[in-house]
Amino acid sequence: MNVRPEGGEERAAVEREREARRAYRERNAERISAGKRVWRERNQEHIRAYRAAYNAEHREEVLAKKREYSARESARKAAERRRKQSKQASSKKYYEAHKAEHREYTRQWQARKRAEDPEAYRAIRAKAQRRWWEAHKDEYNAKLRAEHRENPAPKRAAARAYYAAHAEELKAKKRAYYAANREKVLAGNRAWKEREKRRLAAGLPPRRIRTTPAAERRTNTAAADAFFTRSRTPEEIAALRRNPQAGVELLEATPPELVAAFVRDSKRIRIEHALATDGSYASRQQLAETRRQRAAQQRAALREQRDAVENARLDAIGKQVNDRLRHRHAPRQRHHLGPDPAAPHPMLNPNTTMGMNR
């Protein structure tokens, strides 16, 4: 006869089983996680299909949960943003009220750290400055460029002073760079000359870039603001509506140099558009480039041929000069007896007509 346990014993058995499962999960947490990860990797298609089917079947429920989650996230982010703004405002207000105390505390802390370990303090400062520079270098460089545009005189004066103090050093660096990158510099010069030649051949002006001074920019800005923000009276507006050409006639004539620049830029734009859209112009340009390259090769070959002829002529002249000026003497005898060592000595000849025997 089976006797079922009482309600308390059954609940205790269930609790013991839950405790055993929990203890097993704690002891084998990594093993269980690894097994789940392997199962998900092996059944990605099954999981994807199951999720798609579930979302299709419970579409409204899923959308409602997503909307609820988005609302909670938006509320949380808004609260976090308000908390940060409030904290920043509070910190800024506190700093403004205790600025002198904060600066004095900072100076004391820096002095204490510098006295405790100067090397470590310098390393910390260098690291902080490097981190600040990496985060703000673009902003800082943009600020320097804007300041230079507004007032270039200090930087130019500093550059002139530095060049006057280090002229020889800068010249030596320039010569060293040219010696190390001679081909690169010459290639750049040739490319610039070829580009200028093409611009002149196309009827375009030389490329010149000029930075507008700060005073001129301010003047132009003020004139533009005055022109576009001026107010007209109702009588002027009515007169312009009756005769629109009157406003044009009242305008000052455009300076001739601006008109010439506009015409020149318009021609250049039309040429660029024609080269980009019409294939015949592109083929003509390519053919002209090929002709220029071929002419350059022919000129180089002709130059080499002329150099070879000139070198041969100079070699012939040098040979003639050498043949004319070089002295050729008979080889001297190595022995006083001549080629025959057994011949008698010339001083032993008794029939000489010179000296005492004459």
C-alpha positions as YAML, in Angstrom:
chain: A
units: angstrom
residues:
- id: 1
  name: MET
  ca: [0.00, 0.00, 0.00]
- id: 2
  name: ASN
  ca: [1.52, 3.31, -1.14]
- id: 3
  name: VAL
  ca: [1.18, 6.20, 1.21]
- id: 4
  name: ARG
  ca: [1.53, 9.67, -0.30]
- id: 5
  name: PRO
  ca: [3.57, 12.13, 1.73]
- id: 6
  name: GLU
  ca: [1.86, 14.95, 3.45]
- id: 7
  name: GLY
  ca: [1.74, 18.42, 1.95]
- id: 8
  name: GLY
  ca: [4.65, 19.70, 4.02]
- id: 9
  name: GLU
  ca: [6.89, 16.78, 3.09]
- id: 10
  name: GLU
  ca: [6.06, 17.23, -0.61]
- id: 11
  name: ARG
  ca: [6.95, 20.91, -0.48]
- id: 12
  name: ALA
  ca: [10.18, 20.08, 1.32]
- id: 13
  name: ALA
  ca: [11.08, 17.55, -1.38]
- id: 14
  name: VAL
  ca: [10.41, 20.12, -4.08]
- id: 15
  name: GLU
  ca: [12.59, 22.67, -2.27]
- id: 16
  name: ARG
  ca: [15.42, 20.12, -1.90]
- id: 17
  name: GLU
  ca: [15.24, 19.36, -5.60]
- id: 18
  name: ARG
  ca: [15.34, 23.08, -6.49]
- id: 19
  name: GLU
  ca: [18.28, 23.60, -4.16]
- id: 20
  name: ALA
  ca: [20.13, 20.68, -5.74]
- id: 21
  name: ARG
  ca: [19.51, 22.11, -9.23]
- id: 22
  name: ARG
  ca: [20.66, 25.55, -8.16]
- id: 23
  name: ALA
  ca: [23.82, 24.12, -6.60]
- id: 24
  name: TYR
  ca: [24.50, 22.14, -9.78]
- id: 25
  name: ARG
  ca: [24.10, 25.26, -11.93]
- id: 26
  name: GLU
  ca: [26.47, 27.20, -9.69]
- id: 27
  name: ARG
  ca: [29.11, 24.43, -9.80]
- id: 28
  name: ASN
  ca: [28.84, 24.00, -13.58]
- id: 29
  name: ALA
  ca: [28.03, 27.55, -14.72]
- id: 30
  name: GLU
  ca: [30.83, 27.68, -17.31]
- id: 31
  name: ARG
  ca: [30.02, 24.20, -18.63]
- id: 32
  name: ILE
  ca: [26.33, 25.03, -18.98]
- id: 33
  name: SER
  ca: [27.10, 28.36, -20.73]
- id: 34
  name: ALA
  ca: [29.49, 26.65, -23.14]
- id: 35
  name: GLY
  ca: [26.89, 23.99, -23.93]
- id: 36
  name: LYS
  ca: [24.22, 26.59, -24.61]
- id: 37
  name: ARG
  ca: [26.59, 28.57, -26.83]
- id: 38
  name: VAL
  ca: [27.50, 25.47, -28.85]
- id: 39
  name: TRP
  ca: [23.81, 24.56, -29.22]
- id: 40
  name: ARG
  ca: [22.96, 28.07, -30.48]
- id: 41
  name: GLU
  ca: [25.80, 27.98, -32.99]
- id: 42
  name: ARG
  ca: [24.65, 24.59, -34.30]
- id: 43
  name: ASN
  ca: [20.98, 25.60, -34.53]
- id: 44
  name: GLN
  ca: [21.12, 29.17, -35.85]
- id: 45
  name: GLU
  ca: [18.72, 28.46, -38.71]
- id: 46
  name: HIS
  ca: [16.27, 26.71, -36.39]
- id: 47
  name: ILE
  ca: [16.40, 29.62, -33.91]
- id: 48
  name: ARG
  ca: [15.92, 32.18, -36.70]
- id: 49
  name: ALA
  ca: [12.96, 30.28, -38.14]
- id: 50
  name: TYR
  ca: [11.40, 29.85, -34.70]
- id: 51
  name: ARG
  ca: [11.73, 33.56, -33.92]
- id: 52
  name: ALA
  ca: [10.25, 34.55, -37.28]
- id: 53
  name: ALA
  ca: [7.29, 32.20, -36.77]
- id: 54
  name: TYR
  ca: [6.76, 33.41, -33.21]
- id: 55
  name: ASN
  ca: [6.90, 37.09, -34.25]
- id: 56
  name: ALA
  ca: [4.43, 36.45, -37.08]
- id: 57
  name: GLU
  ca: [2.04, 34.60, -34.78]
- id: 58
  name: HIS
  ca: [2.30, 37.09, -31.90]
- id: 59
  name: ARG
  ca: [2.87, 40.25, -33.93]
- id: 60
  name: GLU
  ca: [0.74, 42.60, -31.84]
- id: 61
  name: GLU
  ca: [2.17, 41.27, -28.58]
- id: 62
  name: VAL
  ca: [5.75, 41.63, -29.84]
- id: 63
  name: LEU
  ca: [5.12, 45.16, -31.11]
- id: 64
  name: ALA
  ca: [3.50, 46.12, -27.81]
- id: 65
  name: LYS
  ca: [6.53, 44.78, -25.90]
- id: 66
  name: LYS
  ca: [8.89, 46.68, -28.22]
- id: 67
  name: ARG
  ca: [6.92, 49.89, -27.75]
- id: 68
  name: GLU
  ca: [6.92, 49.39, -24.00]
- id: 69
  name: TYR
  ca: [10.66, 48.71, -24.02]
- id: 70
  name: SER
  ca: [11.34, 51.78, -26.21]
- id: 71
  name: ALA
  ca: [9.23, 53.95, -23.90]
- id: 72
  name: ARG
  ca: [11.10, 52.65, -20.84]
- id: 73
  name: GLU
  ca: [14.48, 53.23, -22.54]
- id: 74
  name: SER
  ca: [13.50, 56.71, -23.66]
- id: 75
  name: ALA
  ca: [12.29, 57.60, -20.18]
- id: 76
  name: ARG
  ca: [15.47, 56.17, -18.64]
- id: 77
  name: LYS
  ca: [17.73, 58.06, -21.05]
- id: 78
  name: ALA
  ca: [15.77, 61.29, -20.52]
- id: 79
  name: ALA
  ca: [16.04, 60.90, -16.75]
- id: 80
  name: GLU
  ca: [19.77, 60.15, -17.05]
- id: 81
  name: ARG
  ca: [20.23, 63.18, -19.27]
- id: 82
  name: ARG
  ca: [18.34, 65.42, -16.85]
- id: 83
  name: ARG
  ca: [20.37, 64.04, -13.95]
- id: 84
  name: LYS
  ca: [23.66, 64.76, -15.76]
- id: 85
  name: GLN
  ca: [22.53, 68.26, -16.71]
- id: 86
  name: SER
  ca: [21.44, 68.96, -13.16]
- id: 87
  name: LYS
  ca: [24.73, 67.62, -11.82]
- id: 88
  name: GLN
  ca: [26.71, 69.72, -14.32]
- id: 89
  name: ALA
  ca: [24.74, 72.85, -13.43]
- id: 90
  name: SER
  ca: [25.21, 72.17, -9.73]
- id: 91
  name: SER
  ca: [28.92, 71.49, -10.16]
- id: 92
  name: LYS
  ca: [29.37, 74.64, -12.25]
- id: 93
  name: LYS
  ca: [27.48, 76.72, -9.68]
- id: 94
  name: TYR
  ca: [29.56, 75.27, -6.86]
- id: 95
  name: TYR
  ca: [32.79, 75.88, -8.79]
- id: 96
  name: GLU
  ca: [31.86, 79.49, -9.51]
- id: 97
  name: ALA
  ca: [31.16, 80.01, -5.82]
- id: 98
  name: HIS
  ca: [34.40, 78.33, -4.66]
- id: 99
  name: LYS
  ca: [36.72, 79.01, -7.62]
- id: 100
  name: ALA
  ca: [39.57, 80.44, -5.53]
- id: 101
  name: GLU
  ca: [39.42, 77.56, -3.04]
- id: 102
  name: HIS
  ca: [39.39, 74.99, -5.81]
- id: 103
  name: ARG
  ca: [42.40, 76.54, -7.54]
- id: 104
  name: GLU
  ca: [44.31, 76.76, -4.26]
- id: 105
  name: TYR
  ca: [43.53, 73.11, -3.51]
- id: 106
  name: THR
  ca: [44.69, 72.14, -7.02]
- id: 107
  name: ARG
  ca: [47.98, 74.05, -6.59]
- id: 108
  name: GLN
  ca: [48.60, 72.43, -3.23]
- id: 109
  name: TRP
  ca: [47.88, 68.96, -4.61]
- id: 110
  name: GLN
  ca: [50.22, 69.53, -7.55]
- id: 111
  name: ALA
  ca: [52.97, 70.85, -5.29]
- id: 112
  name: ARG
  ca: [52.61, 67.86, -2.95]
- id: 113
  name: LYS
  ca: [52.73, 65.33, -5.79]
- id: 114
  name: ARG
  ca: [55.69, 67.10, -7.38]
- id: 115
  name: ALA
  ca: [57.57, 67.05, -4.09]
- id: 116
  name: GLU
  ca: [56.77, 63.40, -3.38]
- id: 117
  name: ASP
  ca: [57.89, 62.00, -6.76]
- id: 118
  name: PRO
  ca: [58.96, 64.48, -9.48]
- id: 119
  name: GLU
  ca: [59.43, 61.80, -12.16]
- id: 120
  name: ALA
  ca: [56.01, 60.25, -11.58]
- id: 121
  name: TYR
  ca: [54.39, 63.72, -11.52]
- id: 122
  name: ARG
  ca: [55.97, 64.65, -14.85]
- id: 123
  name: ALA
  ca: [54.86, 61.33, -16.35]
- id: 124
  name: ILE
  ca: [51.28, 61.91, -15.15]
- id: 125
  name: ARG
  ca: [51.27, 65.45, -16.54]
- id: 126
  name: ALA
  ca: [52.68, 64.31, -19.89]
- id: 127
  name: LYS
  ca: [50.07, 61.55, -20.12]
- id: 128
  name: ALA
  ca: [47.24, 63.96, -19.31]
- id: 129
  name: GLN
  ca: [48.48, 66.50, -21.86]
- id: 130
  name: ARG
  ca: [48.84, 63.81, -24.51]
- id: 131
  name: ARG
  ca: [45.31, 62.56, -23.80]
- id: 132
  name: TRP
  ca: [43.95, 66.13, -24.02]
- id: 133
  name: TRP
  ca: [45.82, 66.74, -27.28]
- id: 134
  name: GLU
  ca: [44.47, 63.54, -28.86]
- id: 135
  name: ALA
  ca: [40.93, 64.58, -27.94]
- id: 136
  name: HIS
  ca: [41.17, 68.28, -28.93]
- id: 137
  name: LYS
  ca: [43.88, 68.55, -31.60]
- id: 138
  name: ASP
  ca: [41.44, 69.16, -34.48]
- id: 139
  name: GLU
  ca: [39.59, 71.84, -32.52]
- id: 140
  name: TYR
  ca: [42.86, 73.47, -31.42]
- id: 141
  name: ASN
  ca: [44.34, 73.47, -34.93]
- id: 142
  name: ALA
  ca: [41.12, 74.95, -36.34]
- id: 143
  name: LYS
  ca: [41.32, 77.69, -33.71]
- id: 144
  name: LEU
  ca: [44.95, 78.44, -34.65]
- id: 145
  name: ARG
  ca: [44.05, 78.59, -38.34]
- id: 146
  name: ALA
  ca: [41.17, 80.97, -37.65]
- id: 147
  name: GLU
  ca: [43.43, 83.21, -35.56]
- id: 148
  name: HIS
  ca: [46.04, 83.22, -38.32]
- id: 149
  name: ARG
  ca: [43.44, 84.16, -40.92]
- id: 150
  name: GLU
  ca: [42.23, 87.03, -38.79]
- id: 151
  name: ASN
  ca: [45.70, 88.27, -37.84]
- id: 152
  name: PRO
  ca: [48.60, 86.68, -39.78]
- id: 153
  name: ALA
  ca: [51.16, 89.31, -38.71]
- id: 154
  name: PRO
  ca: [52.37, 87.63, -35.45]
- id: 155
  name: LYS
  ca: [52.97, 84.26, -37.10]
- id: 156
  name: ARG
  ca: [54.78, 85.85, -40.04]
- id: 157
  name: ALA
  ca: [56.96, 87.91, -37.70]
- id: 158
  name: ALA
  ca: [57.81, 84.81, -35.68]
- id: 159
  name: ALA
  ca: [58.64, 82.91, -38.88]
- id: 160
  name: ARG
  ca: [60.91, 85.72, -40.08]
- id: 161
  name: ALA
  ca: [62.66, 85.89, -36.70]
- id: 162
  name: TYR
  ca: [63.16, 82.12, -36.61]
- id: 163
  name: TYR
  ca: [64.55, 82.10, -40.14]
- id: 164
  name: ALA
  ca: [66.93, 84.95, -39.31]
- id: 165
  name: ALA
  ca: [68.20, 83.03, -36.28]
- id: 166
  name: HIS
  ca: [68.42, 79.62, -38.02]
- id: 167
  name: ALA
  ca: [69.07, 80.53, -41.66]
- id: 168
  name: GLU
  ca: [72.08, 78.27, -42.15]
- id: 169
  name: GLU
  ca: [70.40, 75.34, -40.40]
- id: 170
  name: LEU
  ca: [67.25, 75.65, -42.53]
- id: 171
  name: LYS
  ca: [69.30, 75.94, -45.72]
- id: 172
  name: ALA
  ca: [71.28, 72.84, -44.77]
- id: 173
  name: LYS
  ca: [68.05, 70.93, -44.12]
- id: 174
  name: LYS
  ca: [66.67, 72.07, -47.46]
- id: 175
  name: ARG
  ca: [69.82, 70.96, -49.28]
- id: 176
  name: ALA
  ca: [69.80, 67.61, -47.46]
- id: 177
  name: TYR
  ca: [66.15, 67.04, -48.35]
- id: 178
  name: TYR
  ca: [66.82, 67.91, -51.98]
- id: 179
  name: ALA
  ca: [69.80, 65.55, -52.08]
- id: 180
  name: ALA
  ca: [67.75, 62.74, -50.56]
- id: 181
  name: ASN
  ca: [64.63, 63.37, -52.68]
- id: 182
  name: ARG
  ca: [66.10, 64.87, -55.85]
- id: 183
  name: GLU
  ca: [64.07, 62.74, -58.28]
- id: 184
  name: LYS
  ca: [60.86, 63.40, -56.38]
- id: 185
  name: VAL
  ca: [61.44, 67.18, -56.37]
- id: 186
  name: LEU
  ca: [62.34, 67.24, -60.05]
- id: 187
  name: ALA
  ca: [59.28, 65.12, -60.91]
- id: 188
  name: GLY
  ca: [57.06, 67.56, -59.02]
- id: 189
  name: ASN
  ca: [58.62, 70.52, -60.84]
- id: 190
  name: ARG
  ca: [58.12, 68.83, -64.22]
- id: 191
  name: ALA
  ca: [54.50, 68.00, -63.39]
- id: 192
  name: TRP
  ca: [53.84, 71.61, -62.37]
- id: 193
  name: LYS
  ca: [55.39, 72.94, -65.58]
- id: 194
  name: GLU
  ca: [53.41, 70.49, -67.74]
- id: 195
  name: ARG
  ca: [50.19, 71.43, -65.94]
- id: 196
  name: GLU
  ca: [50.83, 75.13, -66.48]
- id: 197
  name: LYS
  ca: [51.60, 74.50, -70.16]
- id: 198
  name: ARG
  ca: [48.32, 72.62, -70.58]
- id: 199
  name: ARG
  ca: [46.42, 75.43, -68.86]
- id: 200
  name: LEU
  ca: [47.95, 78.05, -71.16]
- id: 201
  name: ALA
  ca: [47.34, 75.87, -74.22]
- id: 202
  name: ALA
  ca: [43.68, 75.53, -73.22]
- id: 203
  name: GLY
  ca: [43.35, 79.30, -72.89]
- id: 204
  name: LEU
  ca: [43.14, 79.25, -69.09]
- id: 205
  name: PRO
  ca: [44.96, 81.69, -66.79]
- id: 206
  name: PRO
  ca: [47.83, 80.51, -64.57]
- id: 207
  name: ARG
  ca: [46.70, 78.97, -61.32]
- id: 208
  name: ARG
  ca: [47.20, 81.49, -58.56]
- id: 209
  name: ILE
  ca: [45.75, 81.18, -55.06]
- id: 210
  name: ARG
  ca: [45.51, 84.26, -52.87]
- id: 211
  name: THR
  ca: [44.28, 84.30, -49.29]
- id: 212
  name: THR
  ca: [41.79, 87.08, -48.64]
- id: 213
  name: PRO
  ca: [42.99, 89.32, -45.78]
- id: 214
  name: ALA
  ca: [40.87, 89.58, -42.66]
- id: 215
  name: ALA
  ca: [40.15, 93.29, -43.21]
- id: 216
  name: GLU
  ca: [38.88, 92.62, -46.72]
- id: 217
  name: ARG
  ca: [36.69, 89.74, -45.50]
- id: 218
  name: ARG
  ca: [35.19, 91.93, -42.81]
- id: 219
  name: THR
  ca: [34.53, 94.67, -45.35]
- id: 220
  name: ASN
  ca: [32.84, 92.25, -47.74]
- id: 221
  name: THR
  ca: [30.74, 90.76, -44.95]
- id: 222
  name: ALA
  ca: [29.61, 94.18, -43.78]
- id: 223
  name: ALA
  ca: [28.72, 95.22, -47.33]
- id: 224
  name: ALA
  ca: [26.74, 92.00, -47.89]
- id: 225
  name: ASP
  ca: [24.85, 92.43, -44.60]
- id: 226
  name: ALA
  ca: [24.07, 96.04, -45.43]
- id: 227
  name: PHE
  ca: [22.81, 95.07, -48.89]
- id: 228
  name: PHE
  ca: [20.62, 92.13, -47.91]
- id: 229
  name: THR
  ca: [19.28, 93.47, -44.61]
- id: 230
  name: ARG
  ca: [18.40, 97.00, -45.69]
- id: 231
  name: SER
  ca: [14.75, 97.96, -45.34]
- id: 232
  name: ARG
  ca: [12.76, 99.59, -48.11]
- id: 233
  name: THR
  ca: [9.87, 101.98, -47.77]
- id: 234
  name: PRO
  ca: [6.44, 101.10, -49.15]
- id: 235
  name: GLU
  ca: [6.91, 103.75, -51.86]
- id: 236
  name: GLU
  ca: [10.17, 102.09, -53.04]
- id: 237
  name: ILE
  ca: [8.53, 98.67, -53.05]
- id: 238
  name: ALA
  ca: [5.58, 99.99, -55.09]
- id: 239
  name: ALA
  ca: [7.95, 101.71, -57.54]
- id: 240
  name: LEU
  ca: [9.93, 98.48, -57.98]
- id: 241
  name: ARG
  ca: [6.74, 96.53, -58.65]
- id: 242
  name: ARG
  ca: [5.62, 99.06, -61.27]
- id: 243
  name: ASN
  ca: [9.02, 99.22, -62.98]
- id: 244
  name: PRO
  ca: [11.29, 96.30, -62.07]
- id: 245
  name: GLN
  ca: [14.06, 97.61, -64.35]
- id: 246
  name: ALA
  ca: [14.45, 100.74, -62.27]
- id: 247
  name: GLY
  ca: [16.12, 98.83, -59.45]
- id: 248
  name: VAL
  ca: [18.58, 97.35, -61.88]
- id: 249
  name: GLU
  ca: [19.41, 100.75, -63.36]
- id: 250
  name: LEU
  ca: [20.09, 102.16, -59.91]
- id: 251
  name: LEU
  ca: [22.72, 99.52, -59.23]
- id: 252
  name: GLU
  ca: [26.35, 100.39, -59.78]
- id: 253
  name: ALA
  ca: [28.10, 98.97, -62.83]
- id: 254
  name: THR
  ca: [30.06, 95.77, -62.29]
- id: 255
  name: PRO
  ca: [33.83, 96.37, -62.35]
- id: 256
  name: PRO
  ca: [35.48, 95.22, -65.60]
- id: 257
  name: GLU
  ca: [37.88, 92.88, -63.81]
- id: 258
  name: LEU
  ca: [34.97, 91.00, -62.22]
- id: 259
  name: VAL
  ca: [33.25, 90.69, -65.59]
- id: 260
  name: ALA
  ca: [36.48, 89.37, -67.15]
- id: 261
  name: ALA
  ca: [36.89, 86.88, -64.32]
- id: 262
  name: PHE
  ca: [33.30, 85.70, -64.76]
- id: 263
  name: VAL
  ca: [33.78, 85.22, -68.50]
- id: 264
  name: ARG
  ca: [37.06, 83.40, -67.96]
- id: 265
  name: ASP
  ca: [35.55, 81.07, -65.33]
- id: 266
  name: SER
  ca: [32.55, 80.42, -67.58]
- id: 267
  name: LYS
  ca: [34.82, 79.40, -70.45]
- id: 268
  name: ARG
  ca: [36.78, 77.12, -68.20]
- id: 269
  name: ILE
  ca: [33.60, 75.47, -66.89]
- id: 270
  name: ARG
  ca: [32.29, 74.97, -70.44]
- id: 271
  name: ILE
  ca: [35.59, 73.40, -71.49]
- id: 272
  name: GLU
  ca: [35.57, 71.06, -68.50]
- id: 273
  name: HIS
  ca: [31.96, 70.10, -69.21]
- id: 274
  name: ALA
  ca: [32.72, 69.42, -72.87]
- id: 275
  name: LEU
  ca: [35.74, 67.28, -71.98]
- id: 276
  name: ALA
  ca: [33.67, 65.31, -69.47]
- id: 277
  name: THR
  ca: [30.63, 64.70, -71.69]
- id: 278
  name: ASP
  ca: [31.89, 64.61, -75.29]
- id: 279
  name: GLY
  ca: [33.98, 61.55, -76.09]
- id: 280
  name: SER
  ca: [35.51, 63.15, -79.17]
- id: 281
  name: TYR
  ca: [37.16, 65.82, -77.03]
- id: 282
  name: ALA
  ca: [38.48, 63.14, -74.71]
- id: 283
  name: SER
  ca: [39.93, 61.24, -77.66]
- id: 284
  name: ARG
  ca: [41.46, 64.46, -78.97]
- id: 285
  name: GLN
  ca: [42.98, 65.17, -75.61]
- id: 286
  name: GLN
  ca: [44.34, 61.63, -75.39]
- id: 287
  name: LEU
  ca: [45.71, 61.92, -78.94]
- id: 288
  name: ALA
  ca: [47.34, 65.23, -78.12]
- id: 289
  name: GLU
  ca: [48.87, 63.73, -74.98]
- id: 290
  name: THR
  ca: [50.20, 60.81, -77.02]
- id: 291
  name: ARG
  ca: [51.67, 63.21, -79.57]
- id: 292
  name: ARG
  ca: [53.33, 65.22, -76.82]
- id: 293
  name: GLN
  ca: [54.85, 62.09, -75.32]
- id: 294
  name: ARG
  ca: [56.05, 60.90, -78.73]
- id: 295
  name: ALA
  ca: [57.55, 64.34, -79.48]
- id: 296
  name: ALA
  ca: [59.30, 64.30, -76.10]
- id: 297
  name: GLN
  ca: [60.74, 60.84, -76.86]
- id: 298
  name: GLN
  ca: [61.90, 61.99, -80.31]
- id: 299
  name: ARG
  ca: [63.53, 65.06, -78.82]
- id: 300
  name: ALA
  ca: [65.30, 62.89, -76.25]
- id: 301
  name: ALA
  ca: [66.52, 60.47, -78.96]
- id: 302
  name: LEU
  ca: [67.70, 63.37, -81.14]
- id: 303
  name: ARG
  ca: [69.46, 64.90, -78.15]
- id: 304
  name: GLU
  ca: [71.25, 61.61, -77.42]
- id: 305
  name: GLN
  ca: [72.26, 61.32, -81.09]
- id: 306
  name: ARG
  ca: [73.63, 64.87, -81.14]
- id: 307
  name: ASP
  ca: [75.51, 64.20, -77.90]
- id: 308
  name: ALA
  ca: [77.02, 61.03, -79.38]
- id: 309
  name: VAL
  ca: [78.15, 62.88, -82.55]
- id: 310
  name: GLU
  ca: [79.61, 65.72, -80.52]
- id: 311
  name: ASN
  ca: [81.45, 63.31, -78.21]
- id: 312
  name: ALA
  ca: [82.91, 61.47, -81.23]
- id: 313
  name: ARG
  ca: [84.04, 64.78, -82.78]
- id: 314
  name: LEU
  ca: [85.70, 65.88, -79.55]
- id: 315
  name: ASP
  ca: [87.41, 62.49, -79.21]
- id: 316
  name: ALA
  ca: [88.81, 62.82, -82.78]
- id: 317
  name: ILE
  ca: [90.10, 66.34, -82.06]
- id: 318
  name: GLY
  ca: [91.70, 65.16, -78.85]
- id: 319
  name: LYS
  ca: [93.39, 62.27, -80.66]
- id: 320
  name: GLN
  ca: [94.80, 64.61, -83.32]
- id: 321
  name: VAL
  ca: [96.12, 66.98, -80.67]
- id: 322
  name: ASN
  ca: [97.72, 64.12, -78.78]
- id: 323
  name: ASP
  ca: [99.33, 62.74, -81.97]
- id: 324
  name: ARG
  ca: [100.70, 66.18, -82.85]
- id: 325
  name: LEU
  ca: [102.10, 67.10, -79.45]
- id: 326
  name: ARG
  ca: [103.33, 63.73, -78.22]
- id: 327
  name: HIS
  ca: [107.20, 63.20, -78.69]
- id: 328
  name: ARG
  ca: [108.33, 59.79, -79.88]
- id: 329
  name: HIS
  ca: [112.08, 59.06, -79.13]
- id: 330
  name: ALA
  ca: [114.02, 55.96, -80.13]
- id: 331
  name: PRO
  ca: [114.28, 53.48, -77.31]
- id: 332
  name: ARG
  ca: [117.46, 53.90, -75.30]
- id: 333
  name: GLN
  ca: [119.98, 51.02, -75.22]
- id: 334
  name: ARG
  ca: [120.21, 49.34, -71.92]
- id: 335
  name: HIS
  ca: [124.01, 48.58, -72.25]
- id: 336
  name: HIS
  ca: [126.93, 50.70, -73.49]
- id: 337
  name: LEU
  ca: [128.15, 47.85, -75.64]
- id: 338
  name: GLY
  ca: [124.96, 47.91, -77.71]
- id: 339
  name: PRO
  ca: [123.00, 44.90, -78.62]
- id: 340
  name: ASP
  ca: [126.20, 42.74, -78.78]
- id: 341
  name: PRO
  ca: [127.92, 42.41, -75.38]
- id: 342
  name: ALA
  ca: [131.02, 40.84, -77.06]
- id: 343
  name: ALA
  ca: [131.78, 43.94, -79.23]
- id: 344
  name: PRO
  ca: [134.87, 46.03, -78.30]
- id: 345
  name: HIS
  ca: [134.46, 49.20, -76.25]
- id: 346
  name: PRO
  ca: [134.26, 52.33, -78.46]
- id: 347
  name: MET
  ca: [137.01, 54.06, -76.42]
- id: 348
  name: LEU
  ca: [139.47, 51.29, -77.35]
- id: 349
  name: ASN
  ca: [139.39, 52.12, -81.09]
- id: 350
  name: PRO
  ca: [142.92, 53.39, -82.03]
- id: 351
  name: ASN
  ca: [141.86, 54.98, -85.33]
- id: 352
  name: THR
  ca: [139.86, 57.79, -83.78]
- id: 353
  name: THR
  ca: [140.44, 61.26, -85.23]
- id: 354
  name: MET
  ca: [139.89, 63.12, -82.01]
- id: 355
  name: GLY
  ca: [141.98, 63.85, -79.00]
- id: 356
  name: MET
  ca: [145.75, 63.05, -78.69]
- id: 357
  name: ASN
  ca: [145.75, 60.55, -81.59]
- id: 358
  name: ARG
  ca: [144.86, 63.06, -84.22]
...
